[in-house]
Coordinates of C-alpha atoms in Angstrom, one line a residue:
M1 CA -29.3 12.2 -5.8
Q2 CA -28.1 15.5 -7.3
D3 CA -25.5 18.0 -6.2
E4 CA -26.0 19.6 -2.8
R5 CA -25.2 23.2 -2.0
Q6 CA -24.6 24.6 1.5
G7 CA -26.7 27.5 2.7
T8 CA -24.5 29.2 5.3
P9 CA -20.7 29.2 5.5
S10 CA -19.1 27.5 8.6
T11 CA -17.1 29.4 11.1
H12 CA -15.9 26.3 13.0
P13 CA -12.2 26.6 13.8
G14 CA -11.4 23.3 12.2
S15 CA -13.4 23.9 9.0
T16 CA -11.8 24.8 5.7
A17 CA -15.1 26.1 4.5
S18 CA -14.7 29.6 5.8
G19 CA -13.3 30.7 2.5
H20 CA -12.9 29.2 -1.0
D21 CA -10.4 29.5 -3.8
G22 CA -11.2 31.9 -6.6
E23 CA -11.7 30.7 -10.2
D24 CA -8.1 31.5 -11.0
G25 CA -6.9 29.1 -8.4
H26 CA -5.7 31.7 -5.9
D27 CA -7.2 32.4 -2.5
E28 CA -9.9 34.9 -2.3
P29 CA -9.0 38.2 -0.6
G30 CA -8.8 37.8 3.2
R31 CA -8.3 34.1 3.0
H32 CA -5.4 32.8 5.1
D33 CA -4.8 29.2 6.1
E34 CA -4.8 28.8 9.9
P35 CA -2.8 26.1 11.6
G36 CA -6.0 24.1 12.2
D37 CA -6.8 24.2 8.5
V38 CA -3.3 22.8 7.6
A39 CA -3.5 20.0 10.2
L40 CA -7.0 19.1 9.0
Q41 CA -6.0 19.0 5.4
R42 CA -3.0 16.8 6.2
A43 CA -5.4 14.4 7.9
V44 CA -7.7 14.4 4.9
D45 CA -4.8 13.8 2.5
G46 CA -3.8 10.8 4.6
V47 CA -7.2 9.2 4.2
S48 CA -7.7 10.2 0.6
D49 CA -4.4 8.8 -0.6
V50 CA -5.3 5.4 0.8
V51 CA -9.0 5.1 0.2
G52 CA -8.8 6.1 -3.5
S53 CA -12.0 5.4 -5.3
G54 CA -13.5 3.1 -2.7
S55 CA -13.2 -0.2 -1.0
E56 CA -15.3 -3.3 -0.4
Q57 CA -15.4 -2.6 3.3
L58 CA -16.9 0.8 2.9
D59 CA -19.4 -0.4 0.3
R60 CA -20.5 -3.0 2.9
I61 CA -21.2 -0.3 5.4
T62 CA -23.2 1.9 3.0
R63 CA -25.3 -1.1 1.9
V64 CA -26.1 -2.1 5.5
A65 CA -27.0 1.5 6.3
R66 CA -29.4 1.8 3.3
K67 CA -31.2 -1.4 4.2
L68 CA -31.3 -0.7 7.9
F69 CA -32.8 2.8 7.6
R70 CA -34.7 2.2 4.3
V71 CA -33.6 5.5 2.8
T72 CA -33.2 6.6 -0.8
A73 CA -29.4 6.8 -0.6
T74 CA -26.4 6.5 1.6
S75 CA -22.8 7.5 1.3
I76 CA -19.5 7.9 3.0
T77 CA -18.4 11.4 2.0
L78 CA -14.8 12.6 2.4
F79 CA -13.5 16.1 2.1
D80 CA -10.5 17.3 0.0
R81 CA -10.0 21.0 0.2
D82 CA -13.0 22.5 -1.7
R83 CA -14.1 19.1 -3.0
A84 CA -16.3 16.4 -1.5
W85 CA -16.2 13.0 -2.9
L86 CA -18.0 9.7 -2.3
P87 CA -15.7 6.7 -2.3
S88 CA -18.8 4.6 -1.4
A89 CA -22.4 5.3 -2.1
Q90 CA -25.7 3.4 -2.6
G91 CA -28.7 4.8 -4.5
T92 CA -26.8 7.4 -6.3
D93 CA -24.2 7.6 -9.1
L94 CA -22.8 10.8 -7.7
R95 CA -19.1 10.6 -6.9
T96 CA -17.8 14.1 -6.5
L97 CA -19.1 17.6 -6.1
P98 CA -18.1 21.0 -4.7
R99 CA -17.7 20.9 -0.9
S100 CA -19.7 24.1 -0.6
Q101 CA -22.7 22.3 -2.0
T102 CA -23.0 19.7 0.6
F103 CA -25.0 19.1 3.8
C104 CA -21.8 17.3 5.0
D105 CA -19.7 20.5 5.2
T106 CA -22.1 21.6 8.0
T107 CA -21.7 18.2 9.7
Q108 CA -18.0 18.6 9.6
A109 CA -18.1 22.1 11.0
L110 CA -20.4 21.0 13.9
G111 CA -18.3 17.9 14.6
D112 CA -21.5 16.1 15.7
L113 CA -24.5 14.3 14.3
L114 CA -26.6 16.5 12.1
V115 CA -30.2 15.5 11.4
V116 CA -32.3 17.6 9.0
H117 CA -35.9 16.3 9.2
D118 CA -37.3 18.4 6.4
A119 CA -34.7 20.5 4.5
R120 CA -37.5 22.5 2.9
D121 CA -38.3 24.1 6.3
D122 CA -34.6 24.6 7.2
E123 CA -33.3 28.0 6.2
R124 CA -29.8 26.7 6.0
F125 CA -30.7 24.2 3.2
A126 CA -34.1 25.3 1.8
D127 CA -32.5 27.0 -1.2
L128 CA -30.4 24.0 -2.3
D129 CA -31.2 22.8 -5.8
I130 CA -31.9 19.3 -4.6
V131 CA -34.3 20.5 -2.0
R132 CA -36.2 22.8 -4.4
D133 CA -36.4 20.1 -7.0
G134 CA -37.7 17.6 -4.5
G135 CA -34.7 15.3 -4.6
I136 CA -33.5 15.3 -1.0
V137 CA -35.7 16.2 1.9
F138 CA -34.3 14.3 4.8
Y139 CA -30.6 14.2 5.7
A140 CA -28.6 12.6 8.6
G141 CA -24.9 12.8 8.8
H142 CA -22.5 11.4 11.4
P143 CA -18.9 12.8 11.4
L144 CA -16.0 10.4 10.9
T145 CA -12.7 11.3 12.6
D146 CA -9.1 10.1 12.3
H147 CA -7.1 8.9 15.3
L148 CA -6.3 12.5 16.3
G149 CA -10.0 13.6 16.3
N150 CA -9.9 15.5 13.0
V151 CA -13.2 15.2 11.1
V152 CA -12.3 13.8 7.7
G153 CA -15.7 12.8 6.4
T154 CA -19.3 11.7 7.2
L155 CA -21.6 8.7 7.0
C156 CA -24.7 10.1 5.4
L157 CA -28.4 9.1 5.0
F158 CA -30.6 10.8 2.4
D159 CA -34.3 10.4 1.7
D160 CA -36.9 12.1 -0.6
A161 CA -39.5 12.5 2.2
P162 CA -39.5 14.0 5.7
R163 CA -38.3 11.7 8.4
D164 CA -37.3 11.6 12.0
L165 CA -34.4 9.7 13.6
D166 CA -35.3 8.4 17.1
E167 CA -32.8 7.5 19.8
E168 CA -32.4 4.0 18.6
G169 CA -31.8 5.1 15.0
R170 CA -29.2 7.6 16.2
A171 CA -27.5 4.9 18.2
D172 CA -27.5 2.6 15.1
L173 CA -26.1 5.4 12.9
A174 CA -23.4 6.0 15.5
D175 CA -22.4 2.3 15.5
L176 CA -22.2 2.2 11.7
A177 CA -20.1 5.4 11.8
A178 CA -17.8 3.8 14.3
W179 CA -17.4 0.9 11.9
A180 CA -16.7 3.2 9.0
Q181 CA -14.3 5.3 11.0
H182 CA -12.3 2.1 12.0
E183 CA -12.0 1.1 8.4
L184 CA -10.8 4.5 7.4
V185 CA -8.2 4.8 10.2
S186 CA -7.0 1.2 9.7
S187 CA -6.7 1.7 5.9
T188 CA -4.8 5.0 6.5
E189 CA -2.3 3.5 9.0
M190 CA -1.7 0.5 6.7
G191 CA -1.3 2.7 3.7
Q192 CA 1.3 4.8 5.6
A193 CA 3.1 1.6 6.7
R194 CA 3.2 0.4 3.0
E195 CA 4.7 3.7 2.0
V196 CA 7.4 3.4 4.7
Q197 CA 8.2 -0.1 3.8
A198 CA 8.5 0.7 0.1
S199 CA 10.8 3.6 1.0
L200 CA 13.2 1.2 2.7
L201 CA 13.8 -0.6 -0.6
P202 CA 16.6 0.6 -3.0
A203 CA 15.5 3.8 -4.6
E204 CA 17.4 3.3 -7.9
P205 CA 18.5 0.3 -10.0
V206 CA 22.2 -0.4 -10.4
S207 CA 23.9 0.6 -13.7
H208 CA 27.7 -0.1 -13.7
G209 CA 29.4 -0.8 -17.0
P210 CA 27.9 -3.9 -18.6
W211 CA 25.9 -4.6 -15.4
R212 CA 22.3 -3.8 -14.7
A213 CA 20.5 -4.8 -11.4
A214 CA 17.0 -4.0 -10.3
G215 CA 14.3 -5.6 -8.1
T216 CA 10.6 -5.4 -7.2
C217 CA 8.6 -6.4 -4.1
L218 CA 4.8 -6.8 -4.3
P219 CA 3.2 -7.5 -0.9
A220 CA 0.2 -9.8 -0.9
L221 CA -1.3 -7.5 1.7
A222 CA -0.7 -3.8 2.5
V223 CA 2.8 -4.7 3.8
G224 CA 4.7 -8.0 3.7
G225 CA 7.7 -9.9 4.9
D226 CA 9.7 -10.0 1.7
F227 CA 12.5 -7.6 1.0
F228 CA 15.4 -7.1 -1.4
D229 CA 18.5 -4.9 -1.3
H230 CA 21.5 -4.1 -3.4
G231 CA 24.4 -1.7 -3.3
V232 CA 27.9 -1.3 -4.8
G233 CA 31.1 -0.8 -2.9
S234 CA 34.7 -1.3 -3.9
G235 CA 33.7 -2.6 -7.3
V236 CA 31.5 -5.3 -5.7
L237 CA 27.7 -5.6 -6.1
H238 CA 26.2 -6.8 -2.7
L239 CA 22.7 -8.0 -3.0
G240 CA 20.2 -10.0 -1.1
V241 CA 16.6 -11.2 -1.0
G242 CA 14.8 -12.2 2.2
D243 CA 11.4 -13.8 3.0
V244 CA 10.0 -13.9 6.5
M245 CA 7.6 -16.8 7.1
G246 CA 4.1 -15.4 6.9
K247 CA 2.8 -12.0 5.6
G248 CA 1.3 -8.8 6.9
T249 CA 2.4 -6.4 9.6
S250 CA 4.4 -8.8 11.9
A251 CA 6.3 -10.2 8.9
A252 CA 7.0 -6.7 7.7
L253 CA 8.4 -5.6 11.1
L254 CA 10.8 -8.6 11.2
G255 CA 11.7 -8.1 7.5
A256 CA 12.7 -4.4 8.2
G257 CA 15.0 -5.5 11.0
A258 CA 16.5 -8.3 8.9
R259 CA 17.2 -6.0 6.0
A260 CA 18.9 -3.4 8.3
A261 CA 21.0 -6.2 9.8
I262 CA 22.1 -7.4 6.4
R263 CA 22.8 -3.9 5.2
S264 CA 25.0 -3.3 8.2
T265 CA 27.5 -5.9 6.8
H266 CA 27.8 -4.2 3.4
A267 CA 31.2 -2.6 4.0
A268 CA 32.6 -5.9 5.3
V269 CA 31.1 -8.0 2.5
T270 CA 32.3 -5.6 -0.3
A271 CA 35.8 -5.6 1.3
G272 CA 35.9 -9.4 0.9
A273 CA 34.6 -10.8 4.2
D274 CA 33.4 -14.4 4.0
L275 CA 29.7 -14.3 3.4
G276 CA 29.2 -17.4 5.6
V277 CA 30.7 -15.6 8.5
T278 CA 28.7 -12.4 8.0
A279 CA 25.5 -14.4 7.5
T280 CA 26.1 -16.3 10.7
Q281 CA 26.6 -13.0 12.6
V282 CA 23.4 -11.6 11.1
A283 CA 21.4 -14.8 11.9
R284 CA 22.7 -14.8 15.6
S285 CA 21.5 -11.2 16.0
L286 CA 18.1 -11.9 14.6
T287 CA 17.4 -15.3 16.2
P288 CA 16.0 -14.0 19.5
D289 CA 13.4 -11.8 17.7
L290 CA 12.5 -14.6 15.3
E291 CA 12.1 -17.1 18.2
R292 CA 9.9 -14.8 20.1
A293 CA 7.7 -14.2 17.0
G294 CA 7.7 -17.9 16.1
A295 CA 9.0 -17.1 12.7
F296 CA 12.0 -17.9 10.5
L297 CA 13.7 -16.1 7.6
T298 CA 15.0 -17.4 4.3
V299 CA 17.8 -15.4 2.7
F300 CA 19.8 -15.5 -0.5
E301 CA 22.8 -13.1 -0.4
A302 CA 25.6 -12.6 -2.9
A303 CA 28.6 -10.5 -3.6
V304 CA 29.4 -10.1 -7.4
D305 CA 32.8 -8.7 -8.5
L306 CA 31.9 -6.3 -11.3
D307 CA 35.3 -6.7 -13.0
D308 CA 35.2 -10.4 -13.7
G309 CA 31.8 -11.7 -12.5
Y310 CA 33.3 -13.8 -9.7
T311 CA 30.4 -14.3 -7.3
R312 CA 30.3 -15.4 -3.6
W313 CA 26.9 -16.5 -2.3
V314 CA 25.1 -17.9 0.7
D315 CA 21.7 -19.7 0.7
A316 CA 19.8 -19.8 3.9
G317 CA 16.8 -22.0 3.1
S318 CA 15.8 -20.0 0.0
G319 CA 16.7 -22.4 -2.9
L320 CA 15.3 -19.9 -5.4
A321 CA 18.3 -18.4 -7.2
A322 CA 19.8 -19.3 -10.5
V323 CA 22.2 -18.0 -13.2
V324 CA 20.5 -18.1 -16.6
H325 CA 22.9 -18.5 -19.4
P326 CA 22.8 -17.1 -23.0
D327 CA 21.7 -20.4 -24.5
G328 CA 18.7 -20.6 -22.2
S329 CA 20.2 -23.2 -19.7
W330 CA 20.6 -22.3 -16.1
T331 CA 22.6 -23.2 -13.0
T332 CA 20.7 -23.2 -9.7
L333 CA 22.4 -21.7 -6.6
T334 CA 21.1 -23.8 -3.8
G335 CA 22.8 -24.6 -0.6
Q336 CA 22.0 -27.0 2.2
D337 CA 21.9 -24.4 5.0
R338 CA 18.7 -23.8 7.0
P339 CA 16.7 -20.5 7.3
F340 CA 17.6 -18.1 10.0
G341 CA 15.8 -18.7 13.3
V342 CA 15.4 -22.5 13.1
F343 CA 18.3 -23.4 15.4
P344 CA 20.3 -20.9 17.4
D345 CA 23.7 -22.5 16.8
D346 CA 23.4 -23.0 13.0
H347 CA 26.3 -21.9 10.8
W348 CA 26.1 -20.8 7.1
S349 CA 28.6 -21.4 4.3
E350 CA 29.9 -19.4 1.4
H351 CA 29.8 -20.8 -2.1
T352 CA 31.2 -19.4 -5.3
T353 CA 30.2 -19.2 -9.0
T354 CA 30.8 -16.9 -11.9
V355 CA 28.3 -14.7 -13.7
G356 CA 29.8 -14.5 -17.2
P357 CA 29.1 -12.2 -20.1
G358 CA 25.5 -12.6 -21.2
D359 CA 24.5 -14.4 -18.0
R360 CA 21.6 -13.3 -15.8
L361 CA 21.4 -13.9 -12.1
V362 CA 17.9 -14.0 -10.8
V363 CA 16.7 -14.4 -7.2
I364 CA 13.0 -14.8 -6.4
S365 CA 10.8 -15.4 -3.3
D366 CA 8.4 -18.3 -3.2
G367 CA 5.4 -16.0 -4.0
V368 CA 6.6 -16.0 -7.6
L369 CA 5.8 -19.7 -7.8
D370 CA 2.1 -18.8 -7.6
L371 CA 2.5 -17.0 -10.9
L372 CA 3.9 -20.0 -12.8
D373 CA 2.2 -22.8 -14.7
A374 CA 4.5 -25.5 -13.1
P375 CA 5.5 -24.1 -9.7
E376 CA 7.1 -27.5 -8.7
T377 CA 9.7 -27.1 -11.5
P378 CA 10.0 -23.3 -11.9
W379 CA 13.2 -22.8 -13.7
P380 CA 12.3 -23.9 -17.2
E381 CA 9.5 -21.3 -17.3
L382 CA 11.5 -18.7 -15.4
A383 CA 14.5 -19.1 -17.7
R384 CA 12.3 -18.5 -20.8
L385 CA 10.8 -15.5 -19.1
V386 CA 14.3 -14.1 -18.2
R387 CA 15.8 -14.7 -21.7
A388 CA 12.7 -13.0 -23.3
E389 CA 13.6 -9.6 -21.8
E390 CA 16.4 -7.2 -22.7
S391 CA 16.8 -5.7 -19.2
P392 CA 16.0 -6.3 -15.6
D393 CA 13.2 -3.6 -15.8
G394 CA 11.6 -5.6 -18.6
L395 CA 11.7 -8.7 -16.5
L396 CA 10.2 -7.0 -13.5
D397 CA 7.4 -5.5 -15.7
A398 CA 6.6 -9.0 -17.0
V399 CA 6.4 -10.3 -13.4
R400 CA 4.1 -7.4 -12.4
R401 CA 1.8 -8.3 -15.3
L402 CA 1.6 -11.9 -14.2
A403 CA 0.8 -10.7 -10.6
R404 CA -2.1 -8.7 -11.9
E405 CA -3.4 -11.5 -13.9
R406 CA -3.0 -14.4 -11.4
T407 CA -3.4 -12.7 -8.0
P408 CA -0.7 -14.5 -5.9
L409 CA -1.4 -15.5 -2.3
D410 CA 2.0 -14.6 -1.0
D411 CA 4.5 -11.7 -1.4
V412 CA 6.2 -11.6 -4.8
T413 CA 9.9 -10.5 -4.9
V414 CA 12.3 -10.6 -7.8
L415 CA 15.9 -9.3 -8.0
A416 CA 17.6 -9.6 -11.3
V417 CA 21.3 -8.9 -12.3
F418 CA 22.0 -8.8 -16.1
R419 CA 25.5 -8.8 -17.4
Q420 CA 25.7 -7.7 -21.1
A421 CA 27.4 -10.0 -23.6
E422 CA 30.8 -8.9 -24.8
E423 CA 30.7 -7.3 -28.3
G424 CA 32.3 -9.6 -30.9

């Protein structure tokens, strides 16, 4: 399939095809964006940012469409300002082309099914290069809308011979379009949820004298139940890592609430409040929600004095924190307390240690275990990984590489606190 070129410009109120940018990148004279244009472009941007270059679900739809209708090519075509692009297509290598050169721009303007039986006899399309060259003769396109009804793309059929589309075929195309539309809307909503969840994590790492702290959270799905947090107050670094049982949207919602509840104790913790007491208060506030959801939450929380490294910590069923020492040995920070949400009357206890010069405090979620050669005994491998890096950022990059190579089945979260060795 070659590039397509539209014959007549659209005057549909929701179409952005009523004018095109000039070659210098500025609007042509008389071109003014209307409120409908802006709203439509925002809807298109929302889909485009998430779908990217394609997806397995969209490819499945275009494959089914090509086999069902026995046509030369099929595509899902999305619009992006003056560009049309095909995140999924069968029977063609084409992936992008000017929007003004598409059948689909007319489909978008109509907002309804467009069937062109023989483009050679249709004055709107007879002069298209692909029609004159005999490439595309038949076209059928069904609009795809977002949840607000904005037409953001089309499901298209192309053939090199005249064809008709009977009522049964039109119904089948509508069903496939509904499937494609569902995938686009779902992907967009999950993509937006992922962006919101990522925005709730700390925006910047900690850099305070000899101390560096940073974390990463890699959901197994679009969103996940892991979270981390850190902040400095009164010369104390308050940090935490949480892991809601399960993954996906429900775990993400519970995790967001848990992170907010723990963050609410920041002032008290950095002022010296007992971590066991504040953790118990947080757990009591979260237990009703966790019980209703049938979930529980593991938490490791710590308060590190940035003057002398004195560290108070509480472990609620995590068991995945350690201080790695300069000689490569490590001290695990594991308590006996249960996760939040198991029993409503549980209490949690504060423990203490010291993060000395050259030490590195590392807290992980259990998804990291999927990345290791010996997950049942993780700390020998993790300690080597920690000591091999000069900074928390280097460690996090190493974890991300492992995640790309090994595809973990659970959310992966790492929070690292490095204290530089004293200069001798």
